[in-house]
mmCIF file of N, CA and C in Angstrom:
data_model
loop_
_atom_site.group_PDB
_atom_site.id
_atom_site.type_symbol
_atom_site.label_atom_id
_atom_site.label_comp_id
_atom_site.label_asym_id
_atom_site.label_seq_id
_atom_site.Cartn_x
_atom_site.Cartn_y
_atom_site.Cartn_z
ATOM 1 N N MET A 1 0.850 -1.162 0.000
ATOM 2 C CA MET A 1 0.000 0.000 0.000
ATOM 3 C C MET A 1 0.901 1.233 0.000
ATOM 4 N N SER A 2 0.562 2.208 -0.797
ATOM 5 C CA SER A 2 1.422 3.382 -0.918
ATOM 6 C C SER A 2 1.301 4.264 0.316
ATOM 7 N N ASP A 3 2.325 5.086 0.517
ATOM 8 C CA ASP A 3 2.364 5.991 1.659
ATOM 9 C C ASP A 3 1.272 7.048 1.555
ATOM 10 N N GLN A 4 0.886 7.413 0.336
ATOM 11 C CA GLN A 4 -0.134 8.435 0.150
ATOM 12 C C GLN A 4 -1.504 7.939 0.608
ATOM 13 N N ARG A 5 -1.790 6.663 0.470
ATOM 14 C CA ARG A 5 -3.083 6.130 0.915
ATOM 15 C C ARG A 5 -3.139 6.025 2.435
ATOM 16 N N LEU A 6 -1.982 5.868 3.080
ATOM 17 C CA LEU A 6 -1.967 5.749 4.530
ATOM 18 C C LEU A 6 -2.204 7.093 5.217
ATOM 19 N N HIS A 7 -1.715 8.167 4.638
ATOM 20 C CA HIS A 7 -1.807 9.485 5.267
ATOM 21 C C HIS A 7 -2.659 10.393 4.399
ATOM 22 N N HIS A 8 -3.931 10.451 4.716
ATOM 23 C CA HIS A 8 -4.845 11.319 3.989
ATOM 24 C C HIS A 8 -4.578 12.754 4.453
ATOM 25 N N PRO A 9 -4.447 13.734 3.555
ATOM 26 C CA PRO A 9 -4.072 15.084 3.969
ATOM 27 C C PRO A 9 -5.130 15.800 4.808
ATOM 28 N N ILE A 10 -6.382 15.348 4.786
ATOM 29 C CA ILE A 10 -7.421 16.015 5.567
ATOM 30 C C ILE A 10 -7.456 15.491 7.002
ATOM 31 N N ASP A 11 -7.074 14.218 7.199
ATOM 32 C CA ASP A 11 -7.099 13.630 8.533
ATOM 33 C C ASP A 11 -5.903 14.119 9.333
ATOM 34 N N LEU A 12 -6.160 15.018 10.270
ATOM 35 C CA LEU A 12 -5.097 15.564 11.106
ATOM 36 C C LEU A 12 -5.435 15.356 12.567
ATOM 37 N N ALA A 13 -4.429 14.993 13.315
ATOM 38 C CA ALA A 13 -4.598 14.900 14.751
ATOM 39 C C ALA A 13 -4.475 16.308 15.327
ATOM 40 N N PRO A 14 -5.083 16.551 16.486
ATOM 41 C CA PRO A 14 -4.915 17.875 17.102
ATOM 42 C C PRO A 14 -3.435 18.161 17.329
ATOM 43 N N GLY A 15 -3.004 19.323 16.906
ATOM 44 C CA GLY A 15 -1.602 19.709 17.030
ATOM 45 C C GLY A 15 -0.807 19.512 15.755
ATOM 46 N N ASP A 16 -1.351 18.785 14.772
ATOM 47 C CA ASP A 16 -0.648 18.559 13.513
ATOM 48 C C ASP A 16 -1.026 19.572 12.444
ATOM 49 N N GLU A 17 -1.674 20.660 12.843
ATOM 50 C CA GLU A 17 -2.168 21.626 11.866
ATOM 51 C C GLU A 17 -1.053 22.306 11.088
ATOM 52 N N GLU A 18 0.139 22.424 11.665
ATOM 53 C CA GLU A 18 1.206 23.129 10.969
ATOM 54 C C GLU A 18 1.680 22.361 9.738
ATOM 55 N N GLU A 19 1.388 21.063 9.662
ATOM 56 C CA GLU A 19 1.776 20.295 8.498
ATOM 57 C C GLU A 19 0.865 20.560 7.314
ATOM 58 N N ALA A 20 -0.367 20.942 7.566
ATOM 59 C CA ALA A 20 -1.322 21.199 6.493
ATOM 60 C C ALA A 20 -1.263 22.664 6.100
ATOM 61 N N ARG A 21 -1.746 22.935 4.914
ATOM 62 C CA ARG A 21 -1.786 24.318 4.464
ATOM 63 C C ARG A 21 -2.941 25.015 5.157
ATOM 64 N N VAL A 22 -2.663 26.160 5.728
ATOM 65 C CA VAL A 22 -3.655 26.895 6.494
ATOM 66 C C VAL A 22 -4.546 27.721 5.572
ATOM 67 N N GLY A 23 -4.059 28.163 4.445
ATOM 68 C CA GLY A 23 -4.809 29.037 3.542
ATOM 69 C C GLY A 23 -6.163 28.510 3.138
ATOM 70 N N PRO A 24 -6.253 27.317 2.552
ATOM 71 C CA PRO A 24 -7.579 26.804 2.151
ATOM 72 C C PRO A 24 -8.519 26.597 3.331
ATOM 73 N N ARG A 25 -7.977 26.189 4.456
ATOM 74 C CA ARG A 25 -8.828 25.999 5.632
ATOM 75 C C ARG A 25 -9.347 27.330 6.137
ATOM 76 N N LEU A 26 -8.507 28.357 6.115
ATOM 77 C CA LEU A 26 -8.915 29.680 6.561
ATOM 78 C C LEU A 26 -9.978 30.260 5.632
ATOM 79 N N ILE A 27 -9.834 30.024 4.346
ATOM 80 C CA ILE A 27 -10.840 30.492 3.383
ATOM 81 C C ILE A 27 -12.183 29.818 3.662
ATOM 82 N N GLY A 28 -12.175 28.525 3.967
ATOM 83 C CA GLY A 28 -13.416 27.825 4.302
ATOM 84 C C GLY A 28 -14.084 28.401 5.541
ATOM 85 N N TYR A 29 -13.289 28.707 6.563
ATOM 86 C CA TYR A 29 -13.852 29.307 7.773
ATOM 87 C C TYR A 29 -14.419 30.692 7.479
ATOM 88 N N CYS A 30 -13.724 31.475 6.659
ATOM 89 C CA CYS A 30 -14.211 32.819 6.322
ATOM 90 C C CYS A 30 -15.510 32.756 5.518
ATOM 91 N N ILE A 31 -15.603 31.820 4.590
ATOM 92 C CA ILE A 31 -16.844 31.653 3.827
ATOM 93 C C ILE A 31 -17.981 31.253 4.765
ATOM 94 N N GLY A 32 -17.730 30.310 5.666
ATOM 95 C CA GLY A 32 -18.749 29.900 6.631
ATOM 96 C C GLY A 32 -19.173 31.042 7.534
ATOM 97 N N PHE A 33 -18.208 31.844 7.982
ATOM 98 C CA PHE A 33 -18.502 32.989 8.839
ATOM 99 C C PHE A 33 -19.360 34.011 8.097
ATOM 100 N N GLY A 34 -19.015 34.264 6.839
ATOM 101 C CA GLY A 34 -19.791 35.204 6.036
ATOM 102 C C GLY A 34 -21.214 34.719 5.809
ATOM 103 N N LEU A 35 -21.370 33.428 5.506
ATOM 104 C CA LEU A 35 -22.710 32.872 5.320
ATOM 105 C C LEU A 35 -23.525 32.918 6.612
ATOM 106 N N ALA A 36 -22.876 32.635 7.748
ATOM 107 C CA ALA A 36 -23.570 32.673 9.032
ATOM 108 C C ALA A 36 -24.046 34.094 9.347
ATOM 109 N N ILE A 37 -23.201 35.081 9.084
ATOM 110 C CA ILE A 37 -23.605 36.476 9.316
ATOM 111 C C ILE A 37 -24.747 36.859 8.384
ATOM 112 N N LEU A 38 -24.654 36.465 7.110
ATOM 113 C CA LEU A 38 -25.701 36.782 6.141
ATOM 114 C C LEU A 38 -27.042 36.159 6.545
ATOM 115 N N LEU A 39 -27.023 34.898 6.969
ATOM 116 C CA LEU A 39 -28.264 34.239 7.384
ATOM 117 C C LEU A 39 -28.839 34.857 8.654
ATOM 118 N N THR A 40 -27.977 35.235 9.587
ATOM 119 C CA THR A 40 -28.446 35.871 10.817
ATOM 120 C C THR A 40 -29.059 37.235 10.522
ATOM 121 N N ALA A 41 -28.389 38.028 9.688
ATOM 122 C CA ALA A 41 -28.913 39.350 9.330
ATOM 123 C C ALA A 41 -30.235 39.225 8.580
ATOM 124 N N THR A 42 -30.336 38.228 7.711
ATOM 125 C CA THR A 42 -31.579 38.007 6.980
ATOM 126 C C THR A 42 -32.711 37.629 7.936
ATOM 127 N N SER A 43 -32.418 36.818 8.938
ATOM 128 C CA SER A 43 -33.441 36.444 9.929
ATOM 129 C C SER A 43 -33.933 37.666 10.693
ATOM 130 N N PHE A 44 -33.013 38.523 11.125
ATOM 131 C CA PHE A 44 -33.421 39.726 11.834
ATOM 132 C C PHE A 44 -34.219 40.653 10.923
ATOM 133 N N PHE A 45 -33.825 40.754 9.649
ATOM 134 C CA PHE A 45 -34.555 41.600 8.712
ATOM 135 C C PHE A 45 -35.979 41.088 8.510
ATOM 136 N N ILE A 46 -36.114 39.787 8.308
ATOM 137 C CA ILE A 46 -37.446 39.214 8.071
ATOM 138 C C ILE A 46 -38.334 39.372 9.303
ATOM 139 N N ALA A 47 -37.761 39.188 10.493
ATOM 140 C CA ALA A 47 -38.556 39.287 11.719
ATOM 141 C C ALA A 47 -38.973 40.721 12.021
ATOM 142 N N GLY A 48 -38.193 41.701 11.553
ATOM 143 C CA GLY A 48 -38.476 43.074 11.932
ATOM 144 C C GLY A 48 -39.050 43.951 10.842
ATOM 145 N N THR A 49 -39.372 43.413 9.692
ATOM 146 C CA THR A 49 -39.866 44.241 8.601
ATOM 147 C C THR A 49 -41.335 43.950 8.320
ATOM 148 N N SER A 50 -41.976 44.898 7.690
ATOM 149 C CA SER A 50 -43.354 44.687 7.264
ATOM 150 C C SER A 50 -43.420 44.407 5.764
ATOM 151 N N LEU A 51 -42.269 44.247 5.121
ATOM 152 C CA LEU A 51 -42.224 43.968 3.691
ATOM 153 C C LEU A 51 -42.559 42.519 3.362
ATOM 154 N N VAL A 52 -42.464 41.651 4.360
ATOM 155 C CA VAL A 52 -42.711 40.226 4.165
ATOM 156 C C VAL A 52 -44.127 39.914 4.622
ATOM 157 N N TRP A 53 -44.810 39.045 3.888
ATOM 158 C CA TRP A 53 -46.165 38.617 4.243
ATOM 159 C C TRP A 53 -46.121 37.982 5.632
ATOM 160 N N GLN A 54 -46.874 38.518 6.565
ATOM 161 C CA GLN A 54 -46.785 38.157 7.980
ATOM 162 C C GLN A 54 -46.958 36.664 8.276
ATOM 163 N N PRO A 55 -47.930 35.940 7.677
ATOM 164 C CA PRO A 55 -48.050 34.509 7.995
ATOM 165 C C PRO A 55 -46.855 33.675 7.531
ATOM 166 N N SER A 56 -46.038 34.190 6.617
ATOM 167 C CA SER A 56 -44.902 33.403 6.131
ATOM 168 C C SER A 56 -43.642 33.597 6.961
ATOM 169 N N ILE A 57 -43.660 34.496 7.925
ATOM 170 C CA ILE A 57 -42.456 34.784 8.706
ATOM 171 C C ILE A 57 -41.977 33.566 9.506
ATOM 172 N N PRO A 58 -42.828 32.837 10.236
ATOM 173 C CA PRO A 58 -42.312 31.663 10.963
ATOM 174 C C PRO A 58 -41.691 30.612 10.049
ATOM 175 N N VAL A 59 -42.295 30.387 8.887
ATOM 176 C CA VAL A 59 -41.736 29.411 7.948
ATOM 177 C C VAL A 59 -40.377 29.885 7.439
ATOM 178 N N ALA A 60 -40.281 31.161 7.106
ATOM 179 C CA ALA A 60 -39.008 31.700 6.625
ATOM 180 C C ALA A 60 -37.928 31.605 7.699
ATOM 181 N N LEU A 61 -38.281 31.878 8.948
ATOM 182 C CA LEU A 61 -37.296 31.785 10.030
ATOM 183 C C LEU A 61 -36.847 30.347 10.261
ATOM 184 N N ILE A 62 -37.766 29.395 10.128
ATOM 185 C CA ILE A 62 -37.403 27.981 10.275
ATOM 186 C C ILE A 62 -36.458 27.554 9.154
ATOM 187 N N VAL A 63 -36.754 27.981 7.922
ATOM 188 C CA VAL A 63 -35.890 27.643 6.792
ATOM 189 C C VAL A 63 -34.503 28.250 6.975
ATOM 190 N N LEU A 64 -34.445 29.507 7.420
ATOM 191 C CA LEU A 64 -33.147 30.147 7.648
ATOM 192 C C LEU A 64 -32.386 29.486 8.799
ATOM 193 N N ALA A 65 -33.095 29.024 9.826
ATOM 194 C CA ALA A 65 -32.437 28.335 10.939
ATOM 195 C C ALA A 65 -31.842 27.004 10.484
ATOM 196 N N ILE A 66 -32.569 26.273 9.642
ATOM 197 C CA ILE A 66 -32.043 25.009 9.119
ATOM 198 C C ILE A 66 -30.828 25.266 8.238
ATOM 199 N N ALA A 67 -30.894 26.323 7.423
ATOM 200 C CA ALA A 67 -29.743 26.683 6.596
ATOM 201 C C ALA A 67 -28.553 27.060 7.476
ATOM 202 N N GLN A 68 -28.809 27.776 8.567
ATOM 203 C CA GLN A 68 -27.744 28.151 9.490
ATOM 204 C C GLN A 68 -27.090 26.911 10.112
ATOM 205 N N MET A 69 -27.915 25.920 10.491
ATOM 206 C CA MET A 69 -27.363 24.677 11.037
ATOM 207 C C MET A 69 -26.516 23.960 9.994
ATOM 208 N N GLY A 70 -26.969 23.957 8.749
ATOM 209 C CA GLY A 70 -26.190 23.334 7.680
ATOM 210 C C GLY A 70 -24.851 24.013 7.476
ATOM 211 N N VAL A 71 -24.826 25.332 7.513
ATOM 212 C CA VAL A 71 -23.569 26.068 7.370
ATOM 213 C C VAL A 71 -22.618 25.697 8.499
ATOM 214 N N HIS A 72 -23.120 25.637 9.711
ATOM 215 C CA HIS A 72 -22.262 25.294 10.855
ATOM 216 C C HIS A 72 -21.742 23.866 10.756
ATOM 217 N N LEU A 73 -22.604 22.942 10.357
ATOM 218 C CA LEU A 73 -22.167 21.547 10.239
ATOM 219 C C LEU A 73 -21.090 21.376 9.173
ATOM 220 N N VAL A 74 -21.226 22.052 8.054
ATOM 221 C CA VAL A 74 -20.285 21.858 6.948
ATOM 222 C C VAL A 74 -19.006 22.659 7.144
ATOM 223 N N PHE A 75 -19.123 23.946 7.467
ATOM 224 C CA PHE A 75 -17.954 24.810 7.481
ATOM 225 C C PHE A 75 -17.196 24.796 8.799
ATOM 226 N N PHE A 76 -17.852 24.538 9.920
ATOM 227 C CA PHE A 76 -17.175 24.617 11.209
ATOM 228 C C PHE A 76 -16.972 23.254 11.865
ATOM 229 N N ILE A 77 -17.963 22.374 11.790
ATOM 230 C CA ILE A 77 -17.836 21.050 12.389
ATOM 231 C C ILE A 77 -17.280 20.050 11.382
ATOM 232 N N HIS A 78 -17.278 20.411 10.110
ATOM 233 C CA HIS A 78 -16.691 19.625 9.022
ATOM 234 C C HIS A 78 -17.356 18.264 8.856
ATOM 235 N N ILE A 79 -18.665 18.232 8.964
ATOM 236 C CA ILE A 79 -19.396 17.000 8.676
ATOM 237 C C ILE A 79 -19.779 17.040 7.207
ATOM 238 N N THR A 80 -19.184 16.164 6.445
ATOM 239 C CA THR A 80 -19.448 16.090 5.017
ATOM 240 C C THR A 80 -19.866 14.666 4.672
ATOM 241 N N THR A 81 -20.013 14.382 3.397
ATOM 242 C CA THR A 81 -20.426 13.046 2.965
ATOM 243 C C THR A 81 -19.237 12.200 2.549
ATOM 244 N N ASP A 82 -18.027 12.572 2.957
ATOM 245 C CA ASP A 82 -16.854 11.750 2.662
ATOM 246 C C ASP A 82 -16.969 10.394 3.344
ATOM 247 N N PRO A 83 -16.340 9.356 2.775
ATOM 248 C CA PRO A 83 -16.380 8.041 3.427
ATOM 249 C C PRO A 83 -15.750 8.058 4.823
ATOM 250 N N ASP A 84 -14.811 8.980 5.066
ATOM 251 C CA ASP A 84 -14.183 9.053 6.381
ATOM 252 C C ASP A 84 -15.130 9.580 7.453
ATOM 253 N N ASN A 85 -16.194 10.250 7.062
ATOM 254 C CA ASN A 85 -17.111 10.877 8.020
ATOM 255 C C ASN A 85 -18.360 10.051 8.288
ATOM 256 N N THR A 86 -18.359 8.786 7.945
ATOM 257 C CA THR A 86 -19.550 7.954 8.139
ATOM 258 C C THR A 86 -19.959 7.892 9.606
ATOM 259 N N ASN A 87 -19.011 7.728 10.501
ATOM 260 C CA ASN A 87 -19.343 7.653 11.927
ATOM 261 C C ASN A 87 -19.888 8.980 12.433
ATOM 262 N N ASN A 88 -19.342 10.097 11.951
ATOM 263 C CA ASN A 88 -19.852 11.400 12.370
ATOM 264 C C ASN A 88 -21.298 11.590 11.918
ATOM 265 N N ILE A 89 -21.594 11.175 10.701
ATOM 266 C CA ILE A 89 -22.954 11.326 10.184
ATOM 267 C C ILE A 89 -23.921 10.423 10.947
ATOM 268 N N LEU A 90 -23.494 9.204 11.264
ATOM 269 C CA LEU A 90 -24.351 8.305 12.043
ATOM 270 C C LEU A 90 -24.589 8.851 13.450
ATOM 271 N N ALA A 91 -23.555 9.412 14.064
ATOM 272 C CA ALA A 91 -23.719 10.002 15.398
ATOM 273 C C ALA A 91 -24.658 11.200 15.342
ATOM 274 N N LEU A 92 -24.540 12.014 14.306
ATOM 275 C CA LEU A 92 -25.435 13.158 14.142
ATOM 276 C C LEU A 92 -26.876 12.692 13.928
ATOM 277 N N ALA A 93 -27.069 11.681 13.097
ATOM 278 C CA ALA A 93 -28.418 11.158 12.844
ATOM 279 C C ALA A 93 -29.023 10.582 14.122
ATOM 280 N N PHE A 94 -28.234 9.864 14.911
ATOM 281 C CA PHE A 94 -28.739 9.316 16.168
ATOM 282 C C PHE A 94 -29.096 10.431 17.140
ATOM 283 N N GLY A 95 -28.267 11.449 17.221
ATOM 284 C CA GLY A 95 -28.565 12.591 18.086
ATOM 285 C C GLY A 95 -29.842 13.300 17.676
ATOM 286 N N LEU A 96 -30.024 13.487 16.363
ATOM 287 C CA LEU A 96 -31.258 14.110 15.881
ATOM 288 C C LEU A 96 -32.481 13.249 16.183
ATOM 289 N N LEU A 97 -32.338 11.934 16.060
ATOM 290 C CA LEU A 97 -33.444 11.031 16.390
ATOM 291 C C LEU A 97 -33.840 11.179 17.852
ATOM 292 N N ILE A 98 -32.863 11.223 18.736
ATOM 293 C CA ILE A 98 -33.148 11.377 20.167
ATOM 294 C C ILE A 98 -33.833 12.713 20.436
ATOM 295 N N VAL A 99 -33.341 13.790 19.827
ATOM 296 C CA VAL A 99 -33.949 15.108 20.030
ATOM 297 C C VAL A 99 -35.388 15.114 19.533
ATOM 298 N N PHE A 100 -35.637 14.558 18.338
ATOM 299 C CA PHE A 100 -37.004 14.514 17.813
ATOM 300 C C PHE A 100 -37.915 13.662 18.687
ATOM 301 N N LEU A 101 -37.406 12.551 19.223
ATOM 302 C CA LEU A 101 -38.231 11.723 20.105
ATOM 303 C C LEU A 101 -38.585 12.455 21.391
ATOM 304 N N VAL A 102 -37.625 13.151 21.977
ATOM 305 C CA VAL A 102 -37.887 13.876 23.221
ATOM 306 C C VAL A 102 -38.857 15.026 22.978
ATOM 307 N N VAL A 103 -38.605 15.818 21.929
ATOM 308 C CA VAL A 103 -39.486 16.950 21.645
ATOM 309 C C VAL A 103 -40.876 16.456 21.241
ATOM 310 N N GLY A 104 -40.941 15.459 20.359
ATOM 311 C CA GLY A 104 -42.233 14.929 19.934
ATOM 312 C C GLY A 104 -43.004 14.317 21.080
ATOM 313 N N GLY A 105 -42.334 13.554 21.927
ATOM 314 C CA GLY A 105 -43.003 12.967 23.093
ATOM 315 C C GLY A 105 -43.498 14.026 24.056
ATOM 316 N N SER A 106 -42.707 15.067 24.266
ATOM 317 C CA SER A 106 -43.137 16.150 25.155
ATOM 318 C C SER A 106 -44.357 16.870 24.602
ATOM 319 N N LEU A 107 -44.339 17.144 23.301
ATOM 320 C CA LEU A 107 -45.496 17.803 22.681
ATOM 321 C C LEU A 107 -46.733 16.911 22.740
ATOM 322 N N TRP A 108 -46.561 15.616 22.541
ATOM 323 C CA TRP A 108 -47.697 14.694 22.593
ATOM 324 C C TRP A 108 -48.281 14.649 23.995
ATOM 325 N N ILE A 109 -47.413 14.579 24.991
ATOM 326 C CA ILE A 109 -47.886 14.546 26.380
ATOM 327 C C ILE A 109 -48.611 15.842 26.730
ATOM 328 N N MET A 110 -48.034 16.980 26.332
ATOM 329 C CA MET A 110 -48.670 18.256 26.657
ATOM 330 C C MET A 110 -50.009 18.436 25.940
ATOM 331 N N SER A 111 -50.134 17.894 24.726
ATOM 332 C CA SER A 111 -51.392 18.048 23.995
ATOM 333 C C SER A 111 -52.501 17.179 24.578
ATOM 334 N N HIS A 112 -52.155 16.144 25.320
ATOM 335 C CA HIS A 112 -53.151 15.251 25.894
ATOM 336 C C HIS A 112 -53.344 15.465 27.403
ATOM 337 N N LEU A 113 -52.830 16.551 27.940
ATOM 338 C CA LEU A 113 -52.962 16.788 29.379
ATOM 339 C C LEU A 113 -54.418 16.959 29.802
ATOM 340 N N ASN A 114 -55.170 17.749 29.064
ATOM 341 C CA ASN A 114 -56.569 17.977 29.445
ATOM 342 C C ASN A 114 -57.390 16.704 29.350
ATOM 343 N N HIS A 115 -57.095 15.875 28.382
ATOM 344 C CA HIS A 115 -57.843 14.628 28.198
ATOM 345 C C HIS A 115 -57.582 13.662 29.360
ATOM 346 N N ASN A 116 -56.364 13.647 29.861
ATOM 347 C CA ASN A 116 -55.993 12.695 30.899
ATOM 348 C C ASN A 116 -56.238 13.205 32.317
ATOM 349 N N MET A 117 -56.585 14.476 32.465
ATOM 350 C CA MET A 117 -56.785 15.023 33.813
ATOM 351 C C MET A 117 -58.161 14.659 34.342
ATOM 352 N N MET A 118 -58.241 14.560 35.637
ATOM 353 C CA MET A 118 -59.501 14.283 36.305
ATOM 354 C C MET A 118 -60.384 15.531 36.223
ATOM 355 N N PRO A 119 -61.688 15.373 36.022
ATOM 356 C CA PRO A 119 -62.580 16.540 35.986
ATOM 357 C C PRO A 119 -62.531 17.305 37.302
ATOM 358 N N MET A 120 -62.767 18.614 37.224
ATOM 359 C CA MET A 120 -62.630 19.486 38.387
ATOM 360 C C MET A 120 -63.614 19.133 39.496
ATOM 361 N N ASP A 121 -64.835 18.696 39.169
ATOM 362 C CA ASP A 121 -65.800 18.354 40.221
ATOM 363 C C ASP A 121 -65.333 17.149 41.034
ATOM 364 N N GLN A 122 -64.661 16.195 40.405
ATOM 365 C CA GLN A 122 -64.127 15.046 41.146
ATOM 366 C C GLN A 122 -62.954 15.476 42.033
ATOM 367 N N ILE A 123 -62.166 16.428 41.564
ATOM 368 C CA ILE A 123 -61.052 16.931 42.399
ATOM 369 C C ILE A 123 -61.613 17.638 43.612
ATOM 370 N N MET A 124 -62.674 18.422 43.433
ATOM 371 C CA MET A 124 -63.278 19.148 44.555
ATOM 372 C C MET A 124 -63.899 18.178 45.565
ATOM 373 N N GLN A 125 -64.496 17.072 45.092
ATOM 374 C CA GLN A 125 -65.089 16.097 45.999
ATOM 375 C C GLN A 125 -63.999 15.400 46.810
ATOM 376 N N MET A 126 -62.840 15.199 46.232
ATOM 377 C CA MET A 126 -61.750 14.513 46.940
ATOM 378 C C MET A 126 -61.182 15.408 48.044
ATOM 379 N N GLN A 127 -61.278 16.708 47.888
ATOM 380 C CA GLN A 127 -60.703 17.633 48.887
ATOM 381 C C GLN A 127 -61.593 17.779 50.106
ATOM 382 N N ARG A 128 -62.860 17.371 50.040
ATOM 383 C CA ARG A 128 -63.778 17.514 51.170
ATOM 384 C C ARG A 128 -63.532 16.555 52.254
#
């Protein structure tokens, strides 16, 4: 096996950054930073203006928030679709599954609180 296949230039241990070229990595961080600022400014503009149709504002903010998460995952956390990142993607998918289960379960429980509660007249009879 060749030496080039053993040492992939993107796989760096912490502290080995001086061996890699800093320029392309810095450009990636700057692009991500610029996109994050642009998405944040756009969110504030949409939330504070009357130029946008009012019922569409929550949907637009959700779309911009998802785009913001994507920018952070790609440019700062470096989660991509490379074969080397399979474990990172699986860990992210599992984390998202857990978050959706917790949030969905909480919303389901809260939506059924009135149905599962004892009627007020029975509560008053128990206090006597």
